Coordinates of C-alpha atoms and ligand atoms in Angstrom, one line a residue:
X1 CA -0.1 -0.3 0.3
X2 CA 1.3 3.2 -0.9
X3 CA 1.5 4.9 2.2
X4 CA 0.7 9.3 2.8
X5 CA 0.2 12.1 5.3
X6 CA -3.1 10.4 6.4
X7 CA -2.2 6.6 6.9
X8 CA 2.0 6.4 8.1
X9 CA 1.7 5.4 11.7
X10 CA 1.0 7.8 13.6
X11 CA 3.5 7.0 16.1
X12 CA 5.9 8.5 13.4
X13 CA 4.2 12.0 13.4
X14 CA 2.8 12.1 17.4
X15 CA 8.0 12.2 17.9
X16 CA 8.1 15.2 18.5
X17 CA 7.8 17.2 21.4
X18 CA 8.4 20.3 19.7
X19 CA 11.7 21.5 22.3
X20 CA 13.5 23.8 18.8
X21 CA 16.4 22.0 19.1
X22 CA 16.3 21.5 15.3
X23 CA 15.5 25.1 14.2
X24 CA 19.4 26.7 15.4
X25 CA 20.5 23.9 12.2
X26 CA 17.7 24.1 9.5
X27 CA 19.7 26.0 7.4
X28 CA 15.4 27.9 5.6
X29 CA 14.2 28.8 9.3
X30 CA 18.0 30.4 9.6
X31 CA 17.3 32.9 6.3
X32 CA 13.5 33.8 7.7
X33 CA 13.3 33.0 11.4
X34 CA 9.5 31.9 10.7
X35 CA 8.9 29.6 12.1
X36 CA 7.2 27.5 9.8
X37 CA 10.5 27.8 7.7
X38 CA 11.3 25.1 10.2
X39 CA 11.6 21.8 11.0
X40 CA 9.4 22.0 13.8
X41 CA 7.1 24.1 11.9
X42 CA 6.7 21.8 9.1
X43 CA 5.7 19.1 11.3
X44 CA 3.2 20.5 12.6
X45 CA 1.4 21.6 9.0
X46 CA 2.8 17.9 8.4
X47 CA 0.5 16.4 11.4
X48 CA -2.4 18.5 10.9
X49 CA -2.1 17.0 7.1
X50 CA -3.0 13.5 8.6
X51 CA -5.1 14.7 11.3
X52 CA -8.0 16.2 9.0
X53 CA -7.1 19.4 10.2
X54 CA -5.8 21.4 7.1
X55 CA -6.0 20.6 3.8
X56 CA -4.2 19.5 0.9
X57 CA -3.0 22.7 -0.8
X58 CA -1.0 25.1 -2.5
X59 CA 1.0 26.5 0.0
X60 CA 1.8 23.2 1.8
X61 CA 3.6 22.2 -0.8
X62 CA 5.1 25.1 -1.7
X63 CA 6.9 25.1 2.1
X64 CA 7.6 21.3 1.3
X65 CA 9.2 22.3 -1.5
X66 CA 11.0 25.3 0.7
X67 CA 12.3 22.6 2.3
X68 CA 15.8 22.0 1.0
X69 CA 15.4 17.6 2.5
X70 CA 19.2 17.8 3.6
X71 CA 17.8 16.1 7.5
X72 CA 20.3 18.5 9.8
X73 CA 17.2 18.4 11.8
X74 CA 16.7 15.0 12.2
X75 CA 20.5 15.1 13.0
X76 CA 19.8 18.1 15.8
X77 CA 16.8 16.1 17.1
X78 CA 16.9 14.1 21.3
X79 CA 13.0 11.5 19.9
X80 CA 14.9 11.1 16.9
X81 CA 12.2 12.1 15.2
X82 CA 12.3 10.2 11.1
X83 CA 12.4 13.9 8.9
X84 CA 13.4 11.8 6.3
X85 CA 10.7 9.6 5.7
X86 CA 7.8 12.9 6.5
X87 CA 9.4 14.4 3.7
X88 CA 8.7 12.1 1.4
X89 CA 5.7 10.9 2.2
X90 CA 5.0 14.8 2.3
X91 CA 6.4 15.0 -1.2
X92 CA 4.1 11.9 -2.3
X93 CA 1.1 13.3 -0.8
X94 CA 1.5 16.3 -3.3
X95 CA 2.1 15.3 -6.5
X96 CA -0.9 12.4 -6.4
X97 CA -3.2 16.0 -5.1
X98 CA -1.5 18.0 -8.6
X99 CA -1.8 21.1 -6.2
X100 CA 1.2 22.2 -8.6
X101 CA 0.2 22.7 -12.2
X102 CA 2.2 23.6 -15.0
X103 CA 2.6 22.5 -17.8
X104 CA 6.6 23.4 -18.3
X105 CA 6.5 21.3 -15.1
X106 CA 4.5 18.2 -15.8
X107 CA 7.0 18.1 -19.2
X108 CA 9.9 18.6 -17.2
X109 CA 9.6 16.2 -14.7
X110 CA 7.7 13.6 -17.5
X111 CA 11.3 13.8 -19.3
X112 CA 13.6 14.2 -16.8
X113 CA 12.2 11.5 -13.7
X114 CA 9.5 9.7 -15.6
X115 CA 12.4 8.7 -18.7
X116 CA 15.9 9.5 -18.4
X117 CA 16.6 8.8 -15.4
X118 CA 14.4 5.6 -15.6
X119 CA 16.5 4.4 -19.0
X120 CA 20.1 3.9 -18.8
X121 CA 20.7 4.1 -22.3
X122 CA 18.7 7.4 -23.0
X123 CA 20.7 8.8 -19.9
X124 CA 23.7 8.6 -21.2
X125 CA 22.3 9.1 -25.3
X126 CA 21.3 12.9 -23.4
X127 CA 24.6 12.9 -21.3
X128 CA 26.6 12.2 -25.6
X129 CA 24.0 15.1 -26.8
X130 CA 24.9 17.4 -24.4
X131 CA 28.5 17.6 -24.8
X132 CA 28.5 17.5 -28.0
X133 CA 26.2 21.1 -27.2
X134 CA 28.8 21.7 -25.5
X135 CA 31.6 20.9 -27.3
X136 CA 30.6 21.5 -30.6
X137 CA 30.2 25.6 -30.4
X138 CA 26.6 25.0 -30.4
X139 CA 26.6 26.4 -27.0
X140 CA 28.2 29.5 -27.5
X141 CA 26.6 30.7 -30.5
X142 CA 22.8 30.1 -28.9
X143 CA 24.1 32.1 -26.2
X144 CA 25.1 34.6 -28.4
X145 CA 21.7 34.6 -30.8
X146 CA 19.9 34.9 -27.7
X147 CA 17.3 32.2 -28.3
X148 CA 18.6 31.6 -24.6
X149 CA 15.6 34.3 -23.4
X150 CA 13.0 32.0 -25.3
X151 CA 13.1 29.2 -23.4
X152 CA 11.1 29.0 -19.2
X153 CA 12.5 31.2 -16.9
X154 CA 13.8 27.9 -14.6
X155 CA 15.6 26.9 -16.8
X156 CA 17.4 29.7 -18.7
X157 CA 18.1 30.7 -15.4
X158 CA 20.2 26.8 -15.3
X159 CA 21.7 26.4 -18.9
X160 CA 24.7 28.8 -17.6
X161 CA 24.8 26.0 -15.1
X162 CA 24.5 22.6 -16.5
X163 CA 27.5 20.7 -15.9
X164 CA 30.4 19.0 -18.5
X165 CA 29.5 15.9 -19.9
X166 CA 32.4 13.2 -19.2
X167 CA 33.7 12.0 -22.4
X168 CA 33.3 8.8 -21.8
X169 CA 30.8 6.9 -19.0
X170 CA 31.8 4.7 -16.1
X171 CA 31.2 1.8 -18.4
X172 CA 34.4 2.5 -20.9
X173 CA 36.7 3.3 -18.5
X174 CA 35.7 0.2 -16.1
X175 CA 36.1 -3.6 -16.9
X176 CA 32.4 -5.2 -15.5
X177 CA 34.8 -6.8 -13.6
X178 CA 38.3 -5.9 -12.5
X179 CA 40.2 -8.5 -9.4
X180 CA 42.7 -6.4 -7.6
X181 CA 46.6 -6.7 -8.2
X182 CA 46.8 -8.0 -4.5
X183 CA 45.2 -10.5 -2.8
X184 CA 42.0 -10.7 -2.6
X185 CA 40.3 -9.7 0.7
X186 CA 36.9 -9.5 -0.4
X187 CA 33.7 -8.9 -3.1
X188 CA 31.5 -5.6 -3.8
X189 CA 29.6 -4.4 -6.4
X190 CA 29.8 0.0 -7.4
X191 CA 27.2 1.6 -8.3
X192 CA 28.4 4.1 -10.7
X193 CA 25.3 6.8 -10.2
X194 CA 23.9 9.2 -12.8
X195 CA 25.2 12.5 -12.9
X196 CA 28.7 10.8 -11.4
X197 CA 28.4 8.7 -14.6
X198 CA 27.3 11.5 -17.1
X199 CA 29.6 14.3 -15.3
X200 CA 32.1 12.7 -13.1
X201 CA 33.0 9.1 -14.4
X202 CA 36.3 10.2 -13.5
X203 CA 35.5 9.3 -9.2
X204 CA 34.3 5.9 -10.7
X205 CA 37.2 4.8 -12.1
X206 CA 38.9 6.2 -8.9
X207 CA 36.8 4.6 -6.7
X208 CA 38.0 1.4 -8.5
X209 CA 41.4 1.5 -8.5
X210 CA 41.4 3.0 -4.2
X211 CA 38.8 -0.7 -3.8
X212 CA 41.2 -2.7 -5.6
X213 CA 44.4 -1.5 -4.1
X214 CA 43.0 -3.4 -0.8
X215 CA 41.8 -6.6 -2.2
X216 CA 38.9 -5.9 -3.5
X217 CA 37.1 -8.0 -6.4
X218 CA 34.9 -4.7 -7.7
X219 CA 32.1 -5.9 -10.3
X220 CA 30.5 -3.1 -12.2
X221 CA 27.0 -3.2 -14.1
X222 CA 28.3 -1.6 -17.2
X223 CA 24.4 -0.6 -17.4
X224 CA 22.6 0.2 -14.0
X225 CA 19.6 2.2 -13.2
X226 CA 19.0 5.1 -11.1
X227 CA 19.1 3.9 -7.5
X228 CA 15.5 5.7 -7.1
X229 CA 17.0 8.6 -5.0
X230 CA 15.8 12.2 -7.5
X231 CA 11.8 10.0 -7.5
X232 CA 12.2 9.9 -3.2
X233 CA 12.6 13.1 -3.2
X234 CA 10.1 14.3 -6.0
X235 CA 7.6 13.0 -4.6
X236 CA 6.9 9.7 -7.3
X237 CA 7.7 6.8 -4.8
X238 CA 6.0 4.5 -7.0
X239 CA 9.0 4.7 -8.8
X240 CA 12.0 4.5 -7.0
X241 CA 10.0 1.7 -5.9
X242 CA 10.3 0.3 -9.1
X243 CA 13.2 1.2 -9.5
X244 CA 14.7 -0.5 -6.7
X245 CA 13.0 -3.7 -7.1
X246 CA 16.0 -3.6 -10.8
X247 CA 18.4 -2.4 -8.5
X248 CA 18.1 -5.3 -6.5
X249 CA 17.7 -7.4 -10.2
X250 CA 20.9 -6.5 -11.2
X251 CA 22.7 -7.1 -8.0
X252 CA 22.0 -9.6 -5.6
X253 CA 22.5 -8.3 -2.3
X254 CA 24.0 -12.3 -0.9
X255 CA 26.1 -12.0 -3.7
X256 CA 28.1 -9.7 -2.5
X257 CA 30.9 -8.6 0.6
X258 CA 29.1 -5.2 0.4
X259 CA 27.4 -2.8 -2.4
X260 CA 29.6 0.1 -1.9
X261 CA 27.8 3.8 -3.1
X262 CA 30.7 7.2 -3.9
X263 CA 27.7 10.0 -4.3
X264 CA 26.1 10.7 -0.6
X265 CA 22.9 11.5 -1.9
X266 CA 22.0 8.1 -3.4
X267 CA 23.7 6.2 -0.6
X268 CA 21.5 7.6 1.2
X269 CA 18.7 6.6 0.4
X270 CA 19.6 3.4 -1.1
X271 CA 20.4 1.7 2.1
X272 CA 16.8 2.4 2.9
X273 CA 15.3 0.5 -0.1
X274 CA 13.8 -1.3 3.3
X275 CA 10.7 0.7 4.1
X276 CA 10.6 1.7 1.2
X277 CA 9.9 -2.6 0.3
X278 CA 8.4 -3.2 3.5
X279 CA 4.8 -4.4 2.0
X280 CA 6.5 -5.7 -0.9
X281 CA 5.8 -9.5 -0.6
X282 CA 8.1 -10.2 -3.3
X283 CA 11.1 -7.7 -2.5
X284 CA 10.4 -7.1 1.3
X285 CA 13.3 -9.9 2.1
X286 CA 15.9 -8.9 -0.7
X287 CA 15.7 -5.6 0.6
X288 CA 16.5 -6.0 4.1
X289 CA 19.6 -8.3 3.1
X290 CA 20.6 -4.7 0.7
X291 CA 20.4 -2.1 3.5
X292 CA 22.6 -4.3 4.8
X293 CA 26.1 -4.4 2.8
X294 CA 25.0 -1.0 1.2
X295 CA 27.9 0.8 2.1
X296 CA 29.5 4.1 1.8
X297 CA 33.3 4.2 0.0
X298 CA 34.7 6.4 2.9
X299 CA 32.7 4.0 5.3
X300 CA 33.2 0.5 3.4
X301 CA 37.4 1.3 3.0
X302 CA 37.8 2.0 6.9
X303 CA 36.0 -1.0 8.1
X304 CA 38.0 -2.9 6.3
X305 CA 41.5 -0.9 6.9
X306 CA 42.6 1.7 4.8
X307 CA 46.6 0.7 3.4
X308 CA 48.6 4.3 3.8
X309 CA 49.1 5.6 0.2
X310 CA 52.8 5.6 0.2
X311 CA 53.4 8.8 -2.0
X312 CA 51.7 12.1 -2.0
X313 CA 49.2 13.5 -4.2
X314 CA 50.8 16.2 -5.5
X315 CA 54.4 17.2 -6.7
X316 CA 54.3 19.7 -3.4
X317 CA 52.3 19.7 0.1
X318 CA 48.4 20.9 -0.4
X319 CA 46.3 22.5 2.1
X320 CA 41.9 20.2 1.9
X321 CA 39.2 21.2 3.4
X322 CA 36.1 19.3 3.6
X323 CA 32.5 20.0 2.9
X324 CA 29.8 16.9 3.8
X325 CA 27.1 16.3 1.8
X326 CA 24.0 15.9 4.1
X327 CA 22.9 13.4 3.2
X328 CA 26.6 11.9 3.4
X329 CA 26.6 13.5 7.2
X330 CA 22.8 12.9 8.7
X331 CA 21.1 10.9 5.9
X332 CA 23.9 7.7 6.4
X333 CA 25.7 10.2 9.4
X334 CA 29.4 9.4 7.7
X335 CA 31.7 12.0 9.0
X336 CA 34.7 10.9 10.8
X337 CA 35.7 8.2 7.5
X338 CA 36.5 11.4 4.6
X339 CA 38.5 13.0 7.4
X340 CA 40.3 10.2 8.5
X341 CA 41.1 8.7 4.7
X342 CA 42.1 12.1 3.9
X343 CA 44.6 12.5 6.8
X344 CA 45.3 8.8 5.6
X345 CA 47.4 11.1 2.4
X346 CA 50.6 11.9 2.5
X347 CA 51.0 15.7 2.1
X348 CA 47.9 16.2 2.3
X349 CA 46.9 18.4 5.3
X350 CA 43.4 19.0 6.1
X351 CA 42.0 22.2 7.5
X352 CA 38.6 22.3 9.3
X353 CA 36.1 24.0 7.1
X354 CA 33.7 26.6 8.5
X355 CA 29.9 25.2 9.2
X356 CA 31.2 21.2 6.7
X357 CA 27.8 20.3 7.2
X358 CA 26.0 23.7 6.8
X359 CA 24.3 22.4 3.3
X360 CA 25.9 23.6 0.1
X361 CA 22.3 25.1 -1.8
X362 CA 21.9 21.7 -4.6
X363 CA 19.7 19.5 -2.7
X364 CA 18.9 17.3 -5.7
X365 CA 17.0 19.9 -8.4
X366 CA 16.5 22.8 -5.7
X367 CA 18.8 24.6 -7.3
X368 CA 16.0 25.3 -10.0
X369 CA 13.3 24.8 -8.2
X370 CA 14.0 27.6 -4.9
X371 CA 17.1 29.9 -6.8
X372 CA 17.4 31.7 -3.8
X373 CA 18.0 30.1 -1.5
X374 CA 20.4 28.4 -3.0
X375 CA 22.8 31.4 -4.1
X376 CA 22.4 32.1 -0.3
X377 CA 23.9 28.8 0.5
X378 CA 26.2 28.6 -1.7
X379 CA 27.3 32.4 -1.5
X380 CA 27.9 31.2 2.5
X381 CA 29.4 28.2 1.6
X382 CA 31.8 30.0 -1.0
X383 CA 32.7 32.2 2.0
X384 CA 33.7 30.1 4.4
X385 CA 35.6 27.8 1.8
X386 CA 37.6 30.7 1.1
X387 CA 38.4 31.8 5.5
X388 CA 40.5 28.3 5.1
X389 CA 42.4 28.7 1.9
X390 CA 42.6 25.4 0.8
X391 CA 44.1 25.2 -2.4
X392 CA 41.0 21.7 -3.1
X393 CA 38.3 20.6 -1.3
X394 CA 36.7 17.1 -0.7
X395 CA 33.5 16.4 -0.8
X396 CA 31.5 13.1 -1.5
X397 CA 28.5 13.7 -3.7
X398 CA 28.0 14.8 -7.2
X399 CA 26.1 17.9 -7.0
X400 CA 28.1 20.0 -4.2
X401 CA 30.7 19.0 -6.5
X402 CA 29.5 20.6 -9.0
X403 CA 28.1 23.5 -7.7
X404 CA 29.9 24.3 -5.2
X405 CA 32.4 24.3 -8.2
X406 CA 30.5 26.3 -9.7
X407 CA 30.0 29.0 -7.8
X408 CA 34.0 28.7 -6.3
X409 CA 34.8 29.9 -10.4
X410 CA 32.2 32.4 -10.4
X411 CA 33.5 34.4 -7.6
X412 CA 37.3 33.9 -8.9
X413 CA 38.6 31.2 -7.0
X414 CA 40.9 28.9 -8.3
X415 CA 40.1 26.6 -5.1
X416 CA 39.5 22.6 -7.2
X417 CA 36.9 20.3 -5.9
X418 CA 37.3 16.8 -5.3
X419 CA 35.9 13.6 -4.0
X420 CA 38.7 12.4 -1.0
X421 CA 38.3 9.3 -3.4
X422 CA 40.4 10.3 -6.2
X423 CA 42.9 12.0 -4.3
X424 CA 43.4 8.5 -2.8
X425 CA 44.1 7.7 -6.4
X426 CA 45.8 9.6 -7.6
X427 CA 48.7 8.8 -4.8
X428 CA 48.2 5.1 -4.9
X429 CA 48.7 6.6 -8.6
X430 CA 52.1 7.6 -7.9
X431 CA 53.4 5.5 -5.9
X432 CA 53.5 3.5 -9.2
X433 CA 54.4 6.0 -11.4
X434 CA 51.4 6.4 -13.7
X435 CA 49.7 8.9 -14.7
X436 CA 48.1 10.6 -11.9
Ligands
SF4_1 S1 15.6 18.7 6.2 FE1 16.9 20.7 6.1 S2 15.5 22.8 5.7 FE2 13.9 21.1 5.2 S3 13.8 21.0 7.8 FE3 14.9 19.4 8.1 S4 17.2 21.1 8.6 FE4 15.4 22.4 8.1
SF4_2 S1 14.3 18.6 17.5 FE1 12.9 17.1 16.5 S2 11.4 16.7 18.5 FE2 12.4 19.0 18.9 S3 11.8 20.3 17.7 FE3 13.0 19.6 16.6 S4 11.8 17.9 14.9 FE4 10.7 18.0 16.9

């Protein structure tokens, strides 16, 4: 049965005891200081919906769209409120109600969530076409001609921010099965993601290399369905369930010691297939087993004991600061492990970032739906990064990587943004004299 705010376990809604400890951690409340823009206020609205005191409305939808889904409130909450479940259920109710009309929005959702993120081959074809557009000179021609002015306002804002597509995706860079050159200790599956695959497939190659260097045989199916995180986050829980079933069929959990994700946002969703498929007798048990096998790559390496590299990733020592992906820190509670891995790398000095787990404004499609708030958060993040004086920002989520890289670029900063695993992989490669 598909749950709604009126049918989910009422205990989840009752957990909030209105203490307000989540308020200082909420970026939207911090901006407006309005109770309704806080976790406590939003939970009160959801409970009123569940109690039948409030009808579904455009105002409620706007409020839930303003929420980043960053889950900082979940970390701060002493009562253990499951905000992720409430948030996804509320967004699912909103989509089902149709209170957010608009033909352009429906077409955009249908094209992305309904088609591209359900068909990995089509997504890669779209990525290749976008690369041709970006590299052929067509992009600058279109911009010079003013044709982008014809786009809807939201797409017009997004167009200059479109990420650069990679020349080759993960299926070209990684063989379906790779064996470690050191004694084999584990068998793992590597999830290549959607955005990661199109924009940062080198991070997937780096992840495979680091796993191989640590005795893991790596299985990476060349074509992988989207994990469904984007669907769940944007109110399409039925599609999210379908994607979860496809991924479980592709990578039966009993076959692996671990199923590895290197994207904080995906990982947070991937390890909650059990609750997502709890009402599906055909997949319930497999989904529970799946959840026990999913690991963020930093977490897995810390668990098995990562071998420290013998060489530095670059010729000169480098100062690195670490930005925490919300869903890695708050959704998966992976906080210490990335820092510990960075400290293992020779030539890297870690400088702490102020408000390191404060959202950068990426948050899925937030920059598209709430551009003003997204920009505020990005400016705040860029300011703190510049205060560190670090030459490199390390972060474990492609959305954060793109967002912060754009913010730094726009601010005229030379600071690079990389995945922590890429620094580790570069250091390993220099041990053998391979190009970093
Ligand atoms: S998920 Fe983030 S933005 Fe939403 S209520 Fe919680 S802290 Fe605030
Ligand atoms: S910290 Fe938890 S219990 Fe307290 S107001 Fe926030 S959500 Fe409610």
